[in-house]
Amino acid sequence: MNEDYLVVGSGLFGSTFAYEAAKRGKRVKVIEKRDHIGGNIYTETLEGIQVHKYGAHIFHTNNKEIWNYVNQFAEFNRYTNSPIANFKGEIYNLPFNMNTFYKLWGVITPEEAKAKIEEQRKVSGIEKPRNLEEQAISLVGTDIYEKLIKGYTEKQWGRKATELPAFIIKRLPVRFTYDNNYFNDRYQGIPIGGYTQIVEKMLSSERIDVELNTDFFAKREEYLQEFPKVIYTGMIDQFFDYQFGELEYRSLHFETTILDLENYQGNAVVNYTDAETPFTRIIEHKHFEFGNQPITVITKEYPRTWKKGDEPYYPVNDEKNNEKYRKYSELAGQFPNVIFGGRLGMYKYYDMHQVIAAALSVVKKEFHE
Ligand code: FDA
């Protein structure tokens, strides 16, 4: 008791806040409804392999300060994300680059690749894209769209590309170099030994008390009375009893298998870009750490429509949901003792480096620094 802060959720946002508050001499209680800390960055060891339990997590940032910050808690390897697309057994490099174009069309020079894309854009005759399909074709032409975008996007969103709004794809990364590195960021890697150690270290202070299997909503009123300040990283609509309606999410189902095989797919991430394969990607975890174990662990990732009670993964930031979120966030302004943070509290897709930056900026404000 006598803690200064209650942090709801032990994900990267809540844990960064707790760590910083404890460093400033504050006492913090962290409650977590799952049976483990770490939120979605949690990794667990299976057969000596670090398994990314909630989807592939690659740390990448351009921000040196954030890179140095996270390196306090773990040593990172030199992993470079270079996913591969499997379209009906044809293999293509991602992001779209000269290797992809060579495989698609046999073109060798950037000029040839640009001409090919331009030719397909012209043939399509699309001037004002009315939906995602038209938008994608107007940006990269029909071949890339048909083989590498259409099926994958439709599976991810659970809707036909012609029924999805154009704004989902503002631009598509097209690179006219032979470079398969997915991210443009200066710093990139995977923590050797997994992500969980980062959160473990963040929460290791004796001023921090962690309680697992504890849902904020079981004792909401008591918590709000007992603690002078609450950092809430759960769903903002749930906090307000869904009074303006539910915010929509896309959910995921993960199917993990241990295989008595040294190397299943030769790459950490393989996207299945056709419409028929029910999963969007297969992760082979050992490749994140260049593992040489005799066996391997793979996870198939199936996109799902979210309904209340499911794990919310990706916010659906269309106009309707953003408008709802705006109302909730206005209401949140009337609760000065509650800080809403993280991907669920702010209804925003955050990468890890962004969530750390967001938490550090809340810390600065909270401690008047
Ligand atoms: P997070 O969801 O991690 O934590 C919230 C915590 O609060 C959870 O542990 C939850 O159980 C708990 N909670 C919620 N309600 C509660 C309640 N009522 N009571 C108690 N506890 C409650 N980023 C990146 O940089 N590189 C990448 O490659 C990826 N890849 C990726 C793949 C997939 C599939 C997803 C969904 C996301 C990514 N990310 C990513 C994003 C990354 O996962 C994200 O930035 C952080 O996990 C966000 O941390 P938060 O603390 O905001 O939320």
PDB file of N, CA and C and ligand atoms in Angstrom, residues 7-16 30-42 52-61 81 156 183 185 189-190 195 211-218 223 232-235 238-239 250 252 254 281 288 301 311-315 341-346 348-356 359, ligand 1:
ATOM      1  N   VAL A   7      -0.240   1.411 -12.104  1.00  0.00           N
ATOM      2  CA  VAL A   7      -0.086   1.255 -13.552  1.00  0.00           C
ATOM      3  C   VAL A   7      -0.926   0.058 -13.976  1.00  0.00           C
ATOM      4  N   VAL A   8      -1.875   0.299 -14.863  1.00  0.00           N
ATOM      5  CA  VAL A   8      -2.730  -0.785 -15.352  1.00  0.00           C
ATOM      6  C   VAL A   8      -2.148  -1.293 -16.669  1.00  0.00           C
ATOM      7  N   GLY A   9      -1.570  -2.491 -16.634  1.00  0.00           N
ATOM      8  CA  GLY A   9      -0.976  -3.074 -17.848  1.00  0.00           C
ATOM      9  C   GLY A   9       0.539  -3.025 -17.776  1.00  0.00           C
ATOM     10  N   SER A  10       1.167  -4.204 -17.941  1.00  0.00           N
ATOM     11  CA  SER A  10       2.632  -4.289 -17.838  1.00  0.00           C
ATOM     12  C   SER A  10       3.285  -4.356 -19.214  1.00  0.00           C
ATOM     13  N   GLY A  11       2.638  -3.772 -20.234  1.00  0.00           N
ATOM     14  CA  GLY A  11       3.260  -3.682 -21.564  1.00  0.00           C
ATOM     15  C   GLY A  11       4.393  -2.664 -21.540  1.00  0.00           C
ATOM     16  N   LEU A  12       4.892  -2.345 -22.703  1.00  0.00           N
ATOM     17  CA  LEU A  12       6.060  -1.459 -22.787  1.00  0.00           C
ATOM     18  C   LEU A  12       5.748  -0.050 -22.284  1.00  0.00           C
ATOM     19  N   PHE A  13       4.532   0.409 -22.498  1.00  0.00           N
ATOM     20  CA  PHE A  13       4.179   1.756 -22.032  1.00  0.00           C
ATOM     21  C   PHE A  13       4.158   1.782 -20.498  1.00  0.00           C
ATOM     22  N   GLY A  14       3.365   0.889 -19.920  1.00  0.00           N
ATOM     23  CA  GLY A  14       3.222   0.869 -18.462  1.00  0.00           C
ATOM     24  C   GLY A  14       4.558   0.603 -17.778  1.00  0.00           C
ATOM     25  N   SER A  15       5.338  -0.306 -18.338  1.00  0.00           N
ATOM     26  CA  SER A  15       6.605  -0.681 -17.703  1.00  0.00           C
ATOM     27  C   SER A  15       7.626   0.449 -17.791  1.00  0.00           C
ATOM     28  N   THR A  16       7.648   1.163 -18.919  1.00  0.00           N
ATOM     29  CA  THR A  16       8.570   2.300 -19.040  1.00  0.00           C
ATOM     30  C   THR A  16       8.203   3.358 -17.997  1.00  0.00           C
ATOM     31  N   VAL A  30       1.884  -2.261 -10.207  1.00  0.00           N
ATOM     32  CA  VAL A  30       1.523  -2.596 -11.594  1.00  0.00           C
ATOM     33  C   VAL A  30       0.557  -3.769 -11.551  1.00  0.00           C
ATOM     34  N   ILE A  31      -0.615  -3.598 -12.155  1.00  0.00           N
ATOM     35  CA  ILE A  31      -1.509  -4.766 -12.257  1.00  0.00           C
ATOM     36  C   ILE A  31      -1.616  -5.190 -13.716  1.00  0.00           C
ATOM     37  N   GLU A  32      -1.690  -6.481 -13.908  1.00  0.00           N
ATOM     38  CA  GLU A  32      -1.675  -7.050 -15.262  1.00  0.00           C
ATOM     39  C   GLU A  32      -2.695  -8.181 -15.316  1.00  0.00           C
ATOM     40  N   LYS A  33      -3.586  -8.112 -16.295  1.00  0.00           N
ATOM     41  CA  LYS A  33      -4.621  -9.152 -16.318  1.00  0.00           C
ATOM     42  C   LYS A  33      -4.132 -10.486 -16.874  1.00  0.00           C
ATOM     43  N   ARG A  34      -3.071 -10.466 -17.680  1.00  0.00           N
ATOM     44  CA  ARG A  34      -2.536 -11.734 -18.188  1.00  0.00           C
ATOM     45  C   ARG A  34      -1.706 -12.408 -17.090  1.00  0.00           C
ATOM     46  N   ASP A  35      -1.238 -13.621 -17.385  1.00  0.00           N
ATOM     47  CA  ASP A  35      -0.434 -14.318 -16.374  1.00  0.00           C
ATOM     48  C   ASP A  35       1.060 -14.069 -16.564  1.00  0.00           C
ATOM     49  N   HIS A  36       1.399 -13.065 -17.350  1.00  0.00           N
ATOM     50  CA  HIS A  36       2.806 -12.715 -17.532  1.00  0.00           C
ATOM     51  C   HIS A  36       2.930 -11.214 -17.800  1.00  0.00           C
ATOM     52  N   ILE A  37       4.130 -10.687 -17.582  1.00  0.00           N
ATOM     53  CA  ILE A  37       4.381  -9.281 -17.861  1.00  0.00           C
ATOM     54  C   ILE A  37       4.765  -9.100 -19.336  1.00  0.00           C
ATOM     55  N   GLY A  38       4.813  -7.840 -19.786  1.00  0.00           N
ATOM     56  CA  GLY A  38       5.381  -7.551 -21.112  1.00  0.00           C
ATOM     57  C   GLY A  38       4.390  -7.182 -22.200  1.00  0.00           C
ATOM     58  N   GLY A  39       3.110  -7.432 -21.955  1.00  0.00           N
ATOM     59  CA  GLY A  39       2.134  -7.125 -23.011  1.00  0.00           C
ATOM     60  C   GLY A  39       2.471  -7.884 -24.285  1.00  0.00           C
ATOM     61  N   ASN A  40       2.331  -7.230 -25.405  1.00  0.00           N
ATOM     62  CA  ASN A  40       2.493  -7.928 -26.681  1.00  0.00           C
ATOM     63  C   ASN A  40       3.940  -8.143 -27.108  1.00  0.00           C
ATOM     64  N   ILE A  41       4.891  -7.588 -26.371  1.00  0.00           N
ATOM     65  CA  ILE A  41       6.278  -7.856 -26.768  1.00  0.00           C
ATOM     66  C   ILE A  41       6.819  -9.115 -26.077  1.00  0.00           C
ATOM     67  N   TYR A  42       5.981  -9.727 -25.272  1.00  0.00           N
ATOM     68  CA  TYR A  42       6.389 -10.915 -24.505  1.00  0.00           C
ATOM     69  C   TYR A  42       6.969 -12.018 -25.391  1.00  0.00           C
ATOM     70  N   HIS A  52       8.156 -15.335 -30.194  1.00  0.00           N
ATOM     71  CA  HIS A  52       7.420 -14.072 -30.110  1.00  0.00           C
ATOM     72  C   HIS A  52       5.933 -14.436 -30.020  1.00  0.00           C
ATOM     73  N   LYS A  53       5.434 -14.449 -28.818  1.00  0.00           N
ATOM     74  CA  LYS A  53       4.106 -15.028 -28.555  1.00  0.00           C
ATOM     75  C   LYS A  53       2.981 -14.255 -29.239  1.00  0.00           C
ATOM     76  N   TYR A  54       3.153 -12.950 -29.369  1.00  0.00           N
ATOM     77  CA  TYR A  54       2.078 -12.130 -29.958  1.00  0.00           C
ATOM     78  C   TYR A  54       2.508 -11.512 -31.286  1.00  0.00           C
ATOM     79  N   GLY A  55       3.163 -12.281 -32.099  1.00  0.00           N
ATOM     80  CA  GLY A  55       3.549 -11.792 -33.428  1.00  0.00           C
ATOM     81  C   GLY A  55       4.995 -11.322 -33.464  1.00  0.00           C
ATOM     82  N   ALA A  56       5.553 -11.305 -34.681  1.00  0.00           N
ATOM     83  CA  ALA A  56       6.962 -10.947 -34.872  1.00  0.00           C
ATOM     84  C   ALA A  56       7.233  -9.529 -34.399  1.00  0.00           C
ATOM     85  N   HIS A  57       8.244  -9.359 -33.575  1.00  0.00           N
ATOM     86  CA  HIS A  57       8.610  -8.027 -33.091  1.00  0.00           C
ATOM     87  C   HIS A  57      10.064  -7.711 -33.436  1.00  0.00           C
ATOM     88  N   ILE A  58      10.239  -6.729 -34.274  1.00  0.00           N
ATOM     89  CA  ILE A  58      11.585  -6.286 -34.658  1.00  0.00           C
ATOM     90  C   ILE A  58      11.733  -4.845 -34.200  1.00  0.00           C
ATOM     91  N   PHE A  59      12.727  -4.601 -33.397  1.00  0.00           N
ATOM     92  CA  PHE A  59      12.914  -3.233 -32.899  1.00  0.00           C
ATOM     93  C   PHE A  59      13.644  -2.415 -33.956  1.00  0.00           C
ATOM     94  N   HIS A  60      13.101  -1.262 -34.281  1.00  0.00           N
ATOM     95  CA  HIS A  60      13.770  -0.395 -35.267  1.00  0.00           C
ATOM     96  C   HIS A  60      13.449   1.060 -34.936  1.00  0.00           C
ATOM     97  N   THR A  61      14.423   1.910 -35.088  1.00  0.00           N
ATOM     98  CA  THR A  61      14.205   3.335 -34.804  1.00  0.00           C
ATOM     99  C   THR A  61      15.298   4.178 -35.463  1.00  0.00           C
ATOM    100  N   ASN A  81      15.411  -6.907 -40.891  1.00  0.00           N
ATOM    101  CA  ASN A  81      14.152  -7.499 -41.352  1.00  0.00           C
ATOM    102  C   ASN A  81      14.088  -7.497 -42.881  1.00  0.00           C
ATOM    103  N   GLN A 156      -6.011  -9.445 -44.319  1.00  0.00           N
ATOM    104  CA  GLN A 156      -5.751  -8.640 -43.117  1.00  0.00           C
ATOM    105  C   GLN A 156      -6.983  -7.874 -42.646  1.00  0.00           C
ATOM    106  N   PHE A 183      13.151  -1.977 -43.280  1.00  0.00           N
ATOM    107  CA  PHE A 183      13.056  -0.680 -42.595  1.00  0.00           C
ATOM    108  C   PHE A 183      14.136   0.278 -43.082  1.00  0.00           C
ATOM    109  N   ASP A 185      15.172   2.617 -41.088  1.00  0.00           N
ATOM    110  CA  ASP A 185      15.751   3.178 -39.869  1.00  0.00           C
ATOM    111  C   ASP A 185      17.234   2.838 -39.694  1.00  0.00           C
ATOM    112  N   GLY A 189      17.234  -4.287 -34.624  1.00  0.00           N
ATOM    113  CA  GLY A 189      17.754  -5.532 -34.051  1.00  0.00           C
ATOM    114  C   GLY A 189      16.735  -6.241 -33.188  1.00  0.00           C
ATOM    115  N   ILE A 190      17.182  -7.390 -32.672  1.00  0.00           N
ATOM    116  CA  ILE A 190      16.361  -8.207 -31.783  1.00  0.00           C
ATOM    117  C   ILE A 190      17.169  -8.374 -30.497  1.00  0.00           C
ATOM    118  N   TYR A 195      12.574 -10.460 -25.582  1.00  0.00           N
ATOM    119  CA  TYR A 195      12.080  -9.157 -25.121  1.00  0.00           C
ATOM    120  C   TYR A 195      11.676  -9.153 -23.650  1.00  0.00           C
ATOM    121  N   GLU A 211       1.425  -7.296  -9.813  1.00  0.00           N
ATOM    122  CA  GLU A 211       0.401  -8.297  -9.516  1.00  0.00           C
ATOM    123  C   GLU A 211      -0.175  -8.819 -10.829  1.00  0.00           C
ATOM    124  N   LEU A 212       0.058 -10.101 -11.113  1.00  0.00           N
ATOM    125  CA  LEU A 212      -0.445 -10.694 -12.364  1.00  0.00           C
ATOM    126  C   LEU A 212      -1.882 -11.181 -12.172  1.00  0.00           C
ATOM    127  N   ASN A 213      -2.498 -11.616 -13.261  1.00  0.00           N
ATOM    128  CA  ASN A 213      -3.870 -12.160 -13.224  1.00  0.00           C
ATOM    129  C   ASN A 213      -4.837 -11.226 -12.502  1.00  0.00           C
ATOM    130  N   THR A 214      -4.638  -9.944 -12.679  1.00  0.00           N
ATOM    131  CA  THR A 214      -5.462  -8.967 -11.972  1.00  0.00           C
ATOM    132  C   THR A 214      -6.057  -7.976 -12.961  1.00  0.00           C
ATOM    133  N   ASP A 215      -7.370  -8.001 -13.053  1.00  0.00           N
ATOM    134  CA  ASP A 215      -8.049  -7.114 -13.997  1.00  0.00           C
ATOM    135  C   ASP A 215      -8.498  -5.845 -13.276  1.00  0.00           C
ATOM    136  N   PHE A 216      -8.125  -4.720 -13.841  1.00  0.00           N
ATOM    137  CA  PHE A 216      -8.491  -3.427 -13.271  1.00  0.00           C
ATOM    138  C   PHE A 216      -9.992  -3.340 -12.997  1.00  0.00           C
ATOM    139  N   PHE A 217     -10.795  -3.937 -13.894  1.00  0.00           N
ATOM    140  CA  PHE A 217     -12.245  -3.764 -13.783  1.00  0.00           C
ATOM    141  C   PHE A 217     -12.870  -4.579 -12.661  1.00  0.00           C
ATOM    142  N   ALA A 218     -12.087  -5.485 -12.069  1.00  0.00           N
ATOM    143  CA  ALA A 218     -12.603  -6.241 -10.936  1.00  0.00           C
ATOM    144  C   ALA A 218     -12.778  -5.328  -9.718  1.00  0.00           C
ATOM    145  N   TYR A 223      -9.666   0.983  -6.806  1.00  0.00           N
ATOM    146  CA  TYR A 223      -8.362   1.424  -7.325  1.00  0.00           C
ATOM    147  C   TYR A 223      -8.349   2.940  -7.500  1.00  0.00           C
ATOM    148  N   TYR A 232      -3.259   4.248 -17.127  1.00  0.00           N
ATOM    149  CA  TYR A 232      -4.154   3.219 -17.640  1.00  0.00           C
ATOM    150  C   TYR A 232      -3.786   2.890 -19.087  1.00  0.00           C
ATOM    151  N   THR A 233      -3.344   1.637 -19.340  1.00  0.00           N
ATOM    152  CA  THR A 233      -2.962   1.268 -20.712  1.00  0.00           C
ATOM    153  C   THR A 233      -3.890   0.198 -21.298  1.00  0.00           C
ATOM    154  N   GLY A 234      -5.087   0.063 -20.707  1.00  0.00           N
ATOM    155  CA  GLY A 234      -6.091  -0.844 -21.279  1.00  0.00           C
ATOM    156  C   GLY A 234      -6.920  -0.101 -22.321  1.00  0.00           C
ATOM    157  N   MET A 235      -8.043  -0.707 -22.728  1.00  0.00           N
ATOM    158  CA  MET A 235      -8.876  -0.107 -23.770  1.00  0.00           C
ATOM    159  C   MET A 235      -9.649   1.092 -23.218  1.00  0.00           C
ATOM    160  N   GLN A 238     -13.472   0.696 -22.912  1.00  0.00           N
ATOM    161  CA  GLN A 238     -13.893  -0.133 -21.784  1.00  0.00           C
ATOM    162  C   GLN A 238     -13.880   0.686 -20.490  1.00  0.00           C
ATOM    163  N   PHE A 239     -12.877   1.552 -20.345  1.00  0.00           N
ATOM    164  CA  PHE A 239     -12.787   2.390 -19.146  1.00  0.00           C
ATOM    165  C   PHE A 239     -14.072   3.197 -18.969  1.00  0.00           C
ATOM    166  N   ARG A 250      -8.806  -5.170 -35.339  1.00  0.00           N
ATOM    167  CA  ARG A 250      -8.612  -6.451 -36.000  1.00  0.00           C
ATOM    168  C   ARG A 250      -7.906  -7.339 -34.984  1.00  0.00           C
ATOM    169  N   LEU A 252      -6.083 -11.333 -34.069  1.00  0.00           N
ATOM    170  CA  LEU A 252      -5.209 -12.333 -34.688  1.00  0.00           C
ATOM    171  C   LEU A 252      -5.318 -13.631 -33.916  1.00  0.00           C
ATOM    172  N   PHE A 254      -2.912 -17.049 -33.316  1.00  0.00           N
ATOM    173  CA  PHE A 254      -1.575 -17.590 -33.568  1.00  0.00           C
ATOM    174  C   PHE A 254      -1.568 -19.103 -33.354  1.00  0.00           C
ATOM    175  N   ARG A 281       0.944 -14.898 -42.521  1.00  0.00           N
ATOM    176  CA  ARG A 281       2.387 -15.137 -42.540  1.00  0.00           C
ATOM    177  C   ARG A 281       2.784 -16.310 -41.643  1.00  0.00           C
ATOM    178  N   PHE A 288      15.319 -15.094 -36.001  1.00  0.00           N
ATOM    179  CA  PHE A 288      15.503 -13.757 -35.412  1.00  0.00           C
ATOM    180  C   PHE A 288      16.815 -13.673 -34.650  1.00  0.00           C
ATOM    181  N   GLU A 301       0.058 -17.014 -38.545  1.00  0.00           N
ATOM    182  CA  GLU A 301      -0.712 -15.868 -38.044  1.00  0.00           C
ATOM    183  C   GLU A 301      -1.990 -15.714 -38.875  1.00  0.00           C
ATOM    184  N   GLU A 311      -8.683 -10.694 -28.108  1.00  0.00           N
ATOM    185  CA  GLU A 311      -7.506  -9.836 -27.939  1.00  0.00           C
ATOM    186  C   GLU A 311      -7.531  -8.756 -29.036  1.00  0.00           C
ATOM    187  N   PRO A 312      -7.515  -7.489 -28.651  1.00  0.00           N
ATOM    188  CA  PRO A 312      -7.494  -6.443 -29.680  1.00  0.00           C
ATOM    189  C   PRO A 312      -6.060  -6.209 -30.147  1.00  0.00           C
ATOM    190  N   TYR A 313      -5.804  -6.283 -31.442  1.00  0.00           N
ATOM    191  CA  TYR A 313      -4.429  -6.075 -31.910  1.00  0.00           C
ATOM    192  C   TYR A 313      -4.249  -4.770 -32.673  1.00  0.00           C
ATOM    193  N   TYR A 314      -4.973  -4.665 -33.800  1.00  0.00           N
ATOM    194  CA  TYR A 314      -4.782  -3.454 -34.608  1.00  0.00           C
ATOM    195  C   TYR A 314      -6.016  -2.562 -34.538  1.00  0.00           C
ATOM    196  N   PRO A 315      -5.857  -1.304 -34.108  1.00  0.00           N
ATOM    197  CA  PRO A 315      -7.007  -0.393 -34.161  1.00  0.00           C
ATOM    198  C   PRO A 315      -7.415  -0.146 -35.613  1.00  0.00           C
ATOM    199  N   GLY A 341      -2.593   5.798 -21.724  1.00  0.00           N
ATOM    200  CA  GLY A 341      -1.391   5.671 -22.556  1.00  0.00           C
ATOM    201  C   GLY A 341      -1.328   4.346 -23.287  1.00  0.00           C
ATOM    202  N   GLY A 342      -0.383   4.253 -24.202  1.00  0.00           N
ATOM    203  CA  GLY A 342      -0.160   3.004 -24.936  1.00  0.00           C
ATOM    204  C   GLY A 342      -1.155   2.825 -26.071  1.00  0.00           C
ATOM    205  N   ARG A 343      -1.032   1.682 -26.726  1.00  0.00           N
ATOM    206  CA  ARG A 343      -1.799   1.473 -27.970  1.00  0.00           C
ATOM    207  C   ARG A 343      -3.286   1.337 -27.720  1.00  0.00           C
ATOM    208  N   LEU A 344      -3.684   0.802 -26.529  1.00  0.00           N
ATOM    209  CA  LEU A 344      -5.113   0.633 -26.260  1.00  0.00           C
ATOM    210  C   LEU A 344      -5.698   1.883 -25.625  1.00  0.00           C
ATOM    211  N   GLY A 345      -4.901   2.533 -24.798  1.00  0.00           N
ATOM    212  CA  GLY A 345      -5.362   3.749 -24.120  1.00  0.00           C
ATOM    213  C   GLY A 345      -5.481   4.919 -25.083  1.00  0.00           C
ATOM    214  N   MET A 346      -4.696   4.876 -26.159  1.00  0.00           N
ATOM    215  CA  MET A 346      -4.727   5.995 -27.114  1.00  0.00           C
ATOM    216  C   MET A 346      -5.279   5.582 -28.478  1.00  0.00           C
ATOM    217  N   LYS A 348      -4.246   3.713 -30.960  1.00  0.00           N
ATOM    218  CA  LYS A 348      -3.338   4.102 -32.017  1.00  0.00           C
ATOM    219  C   LYS A 348      -2.318   2.984 -32.194  1.00  0.00           C
ATOM    220  N   TYR A 349      -2.001   2.638 -33.432  1.00  0.00           N
ATOM    221  CA  TYR A 349      -0.949   1.656 -33.614  1.00  0.00           C
ATOM    222  C   TYR A 349       0.393   2.316 -33.300  1.00  0.00           C
ATOM    223  N   TYR A 350       1.099   1.760 -32.351  1.00  0.00           N
ATOM    224  CA  TYR A 350       2.405   2.271 -31.972  1.00  0.00           C
ATOM    225  C   TYR A 350       3.443   1.185 -32.183  1.00  0.00           C
ATOM    226  N   ASP A 351       4.558   1.511 -32.820  1.00  0.00           N
ATOM    227  CA  ASP A 351       5.689   0.603 -32.786  1.00  0.00           C
ATOM    228  C   ASP A 351       6.364   0.745 -31.426  1.00  0.00           C
ATOM    229  N   MET A 352       7.258  -0.197 -31.117  1.00  0.00           N
ATOM    230  CA  MET A 352       7.860  -0.188 -29.781  1.00  0.00           C
ATOM    231  C   MET A 352       8.629   1.099 -29.484  1.00  0.00           C
ATOM    232  N   HIS A 353       9.390   1.574 -30.473  1.00  0.00           N
ATOM    233  CA  HIS A 353      10.167   2.793 -30.202  1.00  0.00           C
ATOM    234  C   HIS A 353       9.237   3.985 -29.963  1.00  0.00           C
ATOM    235  N   GLN A 354       8.078   3.966 -30.622  1.00  0.00           N
ATOM    236  CA  GLN A 354       7.136   5.077 -30.437  1.00  0.00           C
ATOM    237  C   GLN A 354       6.461   5.000 -29.066  1.00  0.00           C
ATOM    238  N   VAL A 355       6.207   3.778 -28.620  1.00  0.00           N
ATOM    239  CA  VAL A 355       5.536   3.637 -27.325  1.00  0.00           C
ATOM    240  C   VAL A 355       6.489   4.043 -26.195  1.00  0.00           C
ATOM    241  N   ILE A 356       7.765   3.731 -26.351  1.00  0.00           N
ATOM    242  CA  ILE A 356       8.745   4.161 -25.336  1.00  0.00           C
ATOM    243  C   ILE A 356       8.825   5.693 -25.344  1.00  0.00           C
ATOM    244  N   ALA A 359       5.802   7.151 -23.680  1.00  0.00           N
ATOM    245  CA  ALA A 359       5.834   6.994 -22.218  1.00  0.00           C
ATOM    246  C   ALA A 359       6.837   7.971 -21.600  1.00  0.00           C
TER     247      ALA A 359
HETATM  248  P1  FDA B   1       0.421  -3.751 -24.749  1.00  0.00           P
HETATM  249  O1  FDA B   1      -0.825  -4.250 -25.364  1.00  0.00           O
HETATM  250  O2  FDA B   1       1.668  -4.442 -25.068  1.00  0.00           O
HETATM  251  O3  FDA B   1       0.246  -3.748 -23.171  1.00  0.00           O
HETATM  252  C1  FDA B   1      -0.988  -3.486 -22.541  1.00  0.00           C
HETATM  253  C2  FDA B   1      -1.085  -4.405 -21.353  1.00  0.00           C
HETATM  254  O4  FDA B   1      -2.213  -4.027 -20.569  1.00  0.00           O
HETATM  255  C3  FDA B   1      -1.319  -5.865 -21.759  1.00  0.00           C
HETATM  256  O5  FDA B   1      -0.372  -6.675 -21.117  1.00  0.00           O
HETATM  257  C4  FDA B   1      -2.739  -6.146 -21.291  1.00  0.00           C
HETATM  258  O6  FDA B   1      -2.925  -7.484 -20.891  1.00  0.00           O
HETATM  259  C5  FDA B   1      -2.871  -5.193 -20.114  1.00  0.00           C
HETATM  260  N1  FDA B   1      -4.255  -4.830 -19.808  1.00  0.00           N
HETATM  261  C6  FDA B   1      -5.203  -4.399 -20.675  1.00  0.00           C
HETATM  262  N2  FDA B   1      -6.361  -4.179 -20.020  1.00  0.00           N
HETATM  263  C7  FDA B   1      -6.138  -4.476 -18.709  1.00  0.00           C
HETATM  264  C8  FDA B   1      -6.957  -4.445 -17.558  1.00  0.00           C
HETATM  265  N3  FDA B   1      -8.257  -4.113 -17.618  1.00  0.00           N
HETATM  266  N4  FDA B   1      -6.408  -4.808 -16.371  1.00  0.00           N
HETATM  267  C9  FDA B   1      -5.111  -5.191 -16.289  1.00  0.00           C
HETATM  268  N5  FDA B   1      -4.281  -5.229 -17.366  1.00  0.00           N
HETATM  269  C10 FDA B   1      -4.793  -4.878 -18.563  1.00  0.00           C
HETATM  270  N6  FDA B   1       6.347  -2.945 -32.887  1.00  0.00           N
HETATM  271  C11 FDA B   1       7.607  -2.791 -33.383  1.00  0.00           C
HETATM  272  O7  FDA B   1       8.282  -1.818 -33.050  1.00  0.00           O
HETATM  273  N7  FDA B   1       8.113  -3.737 -34.237  1.00  0.00           N
HETATM  274  C12 FDA B   1       7.418  -4.826 -34.630  1.00  0.00           C
HETATM  275  O8  FDA B   1       7.921  -5.642 -35.395  1.00  0.00           O
HETATM  276  C13 FDA B   1       6.093  -4.997 -34.114  1.00  0.00           C
HETATM  277  N8  FDA B   1       5.345  -6.065 -34.459  1.00  0.00           N
HETATM  278  C14 FDA B   1       4.052  -6.191 -34.013  1.00  0.00           C
HETATM  279  C15 FDA B   1       3.293  -7.282 -34.407  1.00  0.00           C
HETATM  280  C16 FDA B   1       1.983  -7.413 -33.975  1.00  0.00           C
HETATM  281  C17 FDA B   1       1.169  -8.597 -34.423  1.00  0.00           C
HETATM  282  C18 FDA B   1       1.418  -6.422 -33.139  1.00  0.00           C
HETATM  283  C19 FDA B   1      -0.017  -6.523 -32.694  1.00  0.00           C
HETATM  284  C20 FDA B   1       2.180  -5.345 -32.726  1.00  0.00           C
HETATM  285  C21 FDA B   1       3.503  -5.214 -33.151  1.00  0.00           C
HETATM  286  N9  FDA B   1       4.305  -4.167 -32.722  1.00  0.00           N
HETATM  287  C22 FDA B   1       5.579  -4.024 -33.233  1.00  0.00           C
HETATM  288  C23 FDA B   1       3.790  -3.157 -31.774  1.00  0.00           C
HETATM  289  C24 FDA B   1       4.112  -3.456 -30.297  1.00  0.00           C
HETATM  290  O9  FDA B   1       3.500  -4.669 -29.946  1.00  0.00           O
HETATM  291  C25 FDA B   1       3.585  -2.295 -29.438  1.00  0.00           C
HETATM  292  O10 FDA B   1       4.295  -1.123 -29.732  1.00  0.00           O
HETATM  293  C26 FDA B   1       3.682  -2.495 -27.922  1.00  0.00           C
HETATM  294  O11 FDA B   1       3.428  -3.800 -27.517  1.00  0.00           O
HETATM  295  C27 FDA B   1       2.687  -1.567 -27.255  1.00  0.00           C
HETATM  296  O12 FDA B   1       2.838  -1.593 -25.854  1.00  0.00           O
HETATM  297  P2  FDA B   1       1.642  -1.112 -24.920  1.00  0.00           P
HETATM  298  O13 FDA B   1       2.166  -1.101 -23.544  1.00  0.00           O
HETATM  299  O14 FDA B   1       1.048   0.125 -25.462  1.00  0.00           O
HETATM  300  O15 FDA B   1       0.491  -2.204 -25.123  1.00  0.00           O
END
